[in-house]
Short mmCIF file of C-alpha atoms in Angstrom, two decimals:
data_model
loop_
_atom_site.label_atom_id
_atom_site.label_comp_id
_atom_site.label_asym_id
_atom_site.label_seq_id
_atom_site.Cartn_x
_atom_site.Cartn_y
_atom_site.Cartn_z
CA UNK A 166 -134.13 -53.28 -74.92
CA UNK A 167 -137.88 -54.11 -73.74
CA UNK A 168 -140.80 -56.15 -75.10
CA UNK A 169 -144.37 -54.96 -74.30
CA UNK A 170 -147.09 -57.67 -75.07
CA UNK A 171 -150.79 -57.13 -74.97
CA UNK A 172 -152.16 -61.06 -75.58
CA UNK A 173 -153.04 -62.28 -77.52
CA UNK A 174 -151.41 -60.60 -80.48
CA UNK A 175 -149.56 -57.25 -79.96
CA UNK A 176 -145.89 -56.58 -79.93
CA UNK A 177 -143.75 -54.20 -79.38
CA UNK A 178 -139.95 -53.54 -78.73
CA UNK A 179 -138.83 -50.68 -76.71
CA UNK A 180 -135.36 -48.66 -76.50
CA UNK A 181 -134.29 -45.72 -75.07
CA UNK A 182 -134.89 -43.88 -77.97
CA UNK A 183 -138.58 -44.79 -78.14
CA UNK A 184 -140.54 -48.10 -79.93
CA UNK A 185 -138.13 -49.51 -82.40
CA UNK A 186 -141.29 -51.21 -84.15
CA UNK A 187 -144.01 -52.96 -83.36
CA UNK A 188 -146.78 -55.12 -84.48
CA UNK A 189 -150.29 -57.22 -83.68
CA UNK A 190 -150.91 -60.58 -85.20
CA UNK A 191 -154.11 -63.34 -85.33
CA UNK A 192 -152.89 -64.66 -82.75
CA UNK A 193 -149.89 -65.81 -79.54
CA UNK A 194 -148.03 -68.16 -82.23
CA UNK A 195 -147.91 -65.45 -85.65
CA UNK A 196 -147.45 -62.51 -83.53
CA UNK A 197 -144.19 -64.71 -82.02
CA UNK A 198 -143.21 -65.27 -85.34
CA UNK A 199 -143.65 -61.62 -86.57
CA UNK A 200 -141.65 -60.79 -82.90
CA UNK A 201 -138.82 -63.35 -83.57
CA UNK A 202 -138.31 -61.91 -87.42
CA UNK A 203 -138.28 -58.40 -86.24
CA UNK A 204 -135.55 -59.11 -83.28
CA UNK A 205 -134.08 -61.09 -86.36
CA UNK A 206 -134.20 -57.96 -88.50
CA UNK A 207 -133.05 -55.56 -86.12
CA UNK A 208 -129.47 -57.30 -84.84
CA UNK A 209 -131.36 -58.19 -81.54
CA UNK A 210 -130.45 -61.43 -81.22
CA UNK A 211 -128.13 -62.50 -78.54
CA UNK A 212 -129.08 -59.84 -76.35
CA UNK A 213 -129.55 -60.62 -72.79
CA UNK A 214 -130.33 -56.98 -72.03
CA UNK A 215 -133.95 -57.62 -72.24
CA UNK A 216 -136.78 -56.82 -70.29
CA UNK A 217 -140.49 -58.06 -70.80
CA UNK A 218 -143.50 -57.05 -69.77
CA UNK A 219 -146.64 -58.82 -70.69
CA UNK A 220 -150.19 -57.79 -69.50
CA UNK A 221 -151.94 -60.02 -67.42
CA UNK A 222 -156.05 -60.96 -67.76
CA UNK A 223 -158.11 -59.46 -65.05
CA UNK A 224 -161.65 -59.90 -64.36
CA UNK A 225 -164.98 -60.72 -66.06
CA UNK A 226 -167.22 -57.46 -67.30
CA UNK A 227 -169.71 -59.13 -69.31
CA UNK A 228 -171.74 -62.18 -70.13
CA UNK A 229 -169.89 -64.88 -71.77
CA UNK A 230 -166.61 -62.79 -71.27
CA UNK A 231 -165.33 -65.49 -69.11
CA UNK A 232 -164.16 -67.43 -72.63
CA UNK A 233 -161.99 -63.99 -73.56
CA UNK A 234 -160.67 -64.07 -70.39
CA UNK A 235 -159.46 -67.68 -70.48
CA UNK A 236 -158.13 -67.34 -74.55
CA UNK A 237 -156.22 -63.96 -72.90
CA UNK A 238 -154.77 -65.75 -69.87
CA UNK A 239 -153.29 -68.81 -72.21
CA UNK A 240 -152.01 -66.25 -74.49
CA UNK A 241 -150.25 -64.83 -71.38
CA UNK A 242 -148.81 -67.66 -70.62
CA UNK A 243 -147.31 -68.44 -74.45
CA UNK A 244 -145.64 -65.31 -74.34
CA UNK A 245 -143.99 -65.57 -71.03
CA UNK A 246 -142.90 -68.89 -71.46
CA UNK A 247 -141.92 -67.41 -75.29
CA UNK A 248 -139.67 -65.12 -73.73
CA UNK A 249 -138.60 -65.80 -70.10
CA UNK A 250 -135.55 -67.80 -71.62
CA UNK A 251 -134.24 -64.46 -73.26
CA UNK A 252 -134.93 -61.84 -70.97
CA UNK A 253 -132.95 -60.64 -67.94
CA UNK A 254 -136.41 -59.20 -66.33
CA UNK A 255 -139.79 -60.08 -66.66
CA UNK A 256 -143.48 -58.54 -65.34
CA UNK A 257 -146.40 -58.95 -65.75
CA UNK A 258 -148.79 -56.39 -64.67
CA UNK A 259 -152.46 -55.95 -64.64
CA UNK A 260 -154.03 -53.31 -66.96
CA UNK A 261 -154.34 -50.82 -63.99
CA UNK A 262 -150.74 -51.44 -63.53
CA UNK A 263 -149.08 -50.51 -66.15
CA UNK A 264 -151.06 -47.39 -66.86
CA UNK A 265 -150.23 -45.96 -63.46
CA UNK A 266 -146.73 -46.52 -64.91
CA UNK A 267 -146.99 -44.32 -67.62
CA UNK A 268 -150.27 -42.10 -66.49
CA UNK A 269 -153.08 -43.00 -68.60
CA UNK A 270 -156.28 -42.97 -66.58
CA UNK A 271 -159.80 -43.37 -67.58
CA UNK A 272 -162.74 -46.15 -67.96
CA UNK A 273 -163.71 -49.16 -70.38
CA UNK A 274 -163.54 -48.26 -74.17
CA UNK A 275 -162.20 -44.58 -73.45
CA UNK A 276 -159.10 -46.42 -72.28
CA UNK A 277 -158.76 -47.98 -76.10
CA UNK A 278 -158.90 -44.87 -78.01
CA UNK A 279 -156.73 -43.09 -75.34
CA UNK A 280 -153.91 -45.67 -76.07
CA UNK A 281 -154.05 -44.35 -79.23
CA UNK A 282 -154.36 -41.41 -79.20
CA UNK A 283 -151.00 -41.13 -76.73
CA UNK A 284 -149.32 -43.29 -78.94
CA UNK A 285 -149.93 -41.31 -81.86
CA UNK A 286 -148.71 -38.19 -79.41
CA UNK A 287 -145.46 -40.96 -78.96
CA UNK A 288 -144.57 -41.35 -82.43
CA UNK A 289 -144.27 -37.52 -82.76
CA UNK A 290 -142.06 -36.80 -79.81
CA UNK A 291 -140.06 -39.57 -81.11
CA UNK A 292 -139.84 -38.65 -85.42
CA UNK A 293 -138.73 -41.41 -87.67
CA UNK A 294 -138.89 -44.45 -87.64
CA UNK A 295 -142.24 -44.51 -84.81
CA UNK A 296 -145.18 -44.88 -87.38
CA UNK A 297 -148.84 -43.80 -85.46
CA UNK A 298 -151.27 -46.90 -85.29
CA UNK A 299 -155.01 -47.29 -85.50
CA UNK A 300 -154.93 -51.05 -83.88
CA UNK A 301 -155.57 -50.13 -80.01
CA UNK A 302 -154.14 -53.79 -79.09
CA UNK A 303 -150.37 -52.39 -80.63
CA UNK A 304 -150.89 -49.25 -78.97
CA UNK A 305 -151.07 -50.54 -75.70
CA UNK A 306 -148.59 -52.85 -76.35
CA UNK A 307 -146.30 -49.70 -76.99
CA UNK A 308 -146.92 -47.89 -73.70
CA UNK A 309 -146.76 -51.29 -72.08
CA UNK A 310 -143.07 -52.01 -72.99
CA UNK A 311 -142.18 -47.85 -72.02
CA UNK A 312 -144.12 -48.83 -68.54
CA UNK A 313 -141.78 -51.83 -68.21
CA UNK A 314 -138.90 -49.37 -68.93
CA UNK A 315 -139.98 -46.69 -66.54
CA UNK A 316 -140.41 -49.66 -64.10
CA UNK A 317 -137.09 -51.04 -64.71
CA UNK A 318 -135.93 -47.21 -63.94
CA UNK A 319 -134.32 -46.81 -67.54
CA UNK A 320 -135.27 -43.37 -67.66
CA UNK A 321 -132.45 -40.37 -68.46
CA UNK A 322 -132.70 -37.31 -68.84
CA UNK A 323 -133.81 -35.76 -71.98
CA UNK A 324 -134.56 -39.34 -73.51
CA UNK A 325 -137.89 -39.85 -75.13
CA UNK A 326 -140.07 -41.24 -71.51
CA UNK A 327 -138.34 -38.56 -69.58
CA UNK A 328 -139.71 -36.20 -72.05
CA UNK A 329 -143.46 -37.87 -71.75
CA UNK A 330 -143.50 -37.86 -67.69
CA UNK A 331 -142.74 -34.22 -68.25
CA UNK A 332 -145.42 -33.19 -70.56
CA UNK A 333 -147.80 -35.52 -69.12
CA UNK A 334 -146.97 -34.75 -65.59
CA UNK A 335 -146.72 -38.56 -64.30
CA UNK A 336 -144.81 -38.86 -61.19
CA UNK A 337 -141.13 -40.68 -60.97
CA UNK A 338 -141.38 -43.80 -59.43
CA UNK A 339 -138.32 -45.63 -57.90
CA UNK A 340 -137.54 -48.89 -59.60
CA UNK A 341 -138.89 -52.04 -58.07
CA UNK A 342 -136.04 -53.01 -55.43
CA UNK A 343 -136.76 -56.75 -56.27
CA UNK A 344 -135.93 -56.24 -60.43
CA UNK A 345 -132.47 -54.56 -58.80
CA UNK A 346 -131.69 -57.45 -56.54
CA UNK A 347 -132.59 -59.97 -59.78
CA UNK A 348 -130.42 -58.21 -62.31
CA UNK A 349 -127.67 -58.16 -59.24
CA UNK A 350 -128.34 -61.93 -59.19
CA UNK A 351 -127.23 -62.77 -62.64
CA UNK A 352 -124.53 -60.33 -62.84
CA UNK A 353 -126.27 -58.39 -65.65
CA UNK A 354 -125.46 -54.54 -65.80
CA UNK A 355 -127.67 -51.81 -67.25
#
């Protein structure tokens, strides 16, 4: 199982069959809340075969951004400290990060309606239960929890992200060696 935040209010749980559900709250504490009920819901709990990834703020593009950038960065740092005590693997990647991961490319507000747009393209290679969403903060939480799974090297064949590198032609990457020595570390198997 995998988490994808996008601070300060965007959830989403991953597994290999695609996002199990997700959703976008006010703000850090609600969204934990909605989070918490859904892993609740769902027969998560317990689980310590969890990995989260939660984007981190980068840069200042406007005027007066700089108080965005601050709310974003203490949101960050709710939801890691949220989740760090329940998940075997954590990262937290820059926005340019994570879509490398998973192949999205493109500039400033084209990047928002290209999250979803993909995940709409997501929720039909995947069928029932995925639901499409209009909220581009839940969207790119979505493709940030299947980055963290690519990252983690989850992938199989003929499972749901195996099926998106190959009609979106993005590259296989080889897991991160220092998530394989950590997960070695605590005895955890995948």
């Amino acid at each position: 199982l995998c988490v994808g935040v996008d601070p300060p209010g965007a959830w989403a749980i991953w597994c290999m069959d695609g996002c199990l559900c997700s959703g976008v709250g006010d703000n850090e504490m609600l969204a934990g809340r909605q989070l918490n009920d859904a892993i609740r819901q769902y027969g998560l709990q317990g689980r310590r075969y969890l990995m989260v990834g939660v984007e981190r703020p980068w840069g200042v593009k406007v005027a007066g951004g700089e108080k965005a950038i601050i709310k974003n960065a203490i949101a960050c740092g709710y939801w890691i400290r949220h989740l760090e005590s329940a998940a075997t693997l954590t990262w937290s990647p820059m926005a340019n990060q994570w879509r490398r991961w998973v192949g999205v490319h493109g500039q400033g507000d084209e990047l928002k309606k290209l999250a979803v747009r993909l995940t709409t393209v997501l929720a039909e290679m995947q069928g029932e239960p995925a639901k499409p969403t209009t909220n581009h903060n839940e969207a790119e939480a979505r493709l940030i929890a299947m980055a963290t799974w690519m990252r983690a090297g989850c992938i199989v064949h003929g499972d749901l992200v195996h099926r998106w590198m190959l009609k979106f032609n993005v590259p296989y990457r080889q897991p991160s060696l220092q998530w394989n020595v950590e997960m070695r570390g605590r005895n955890d198997k995948m």
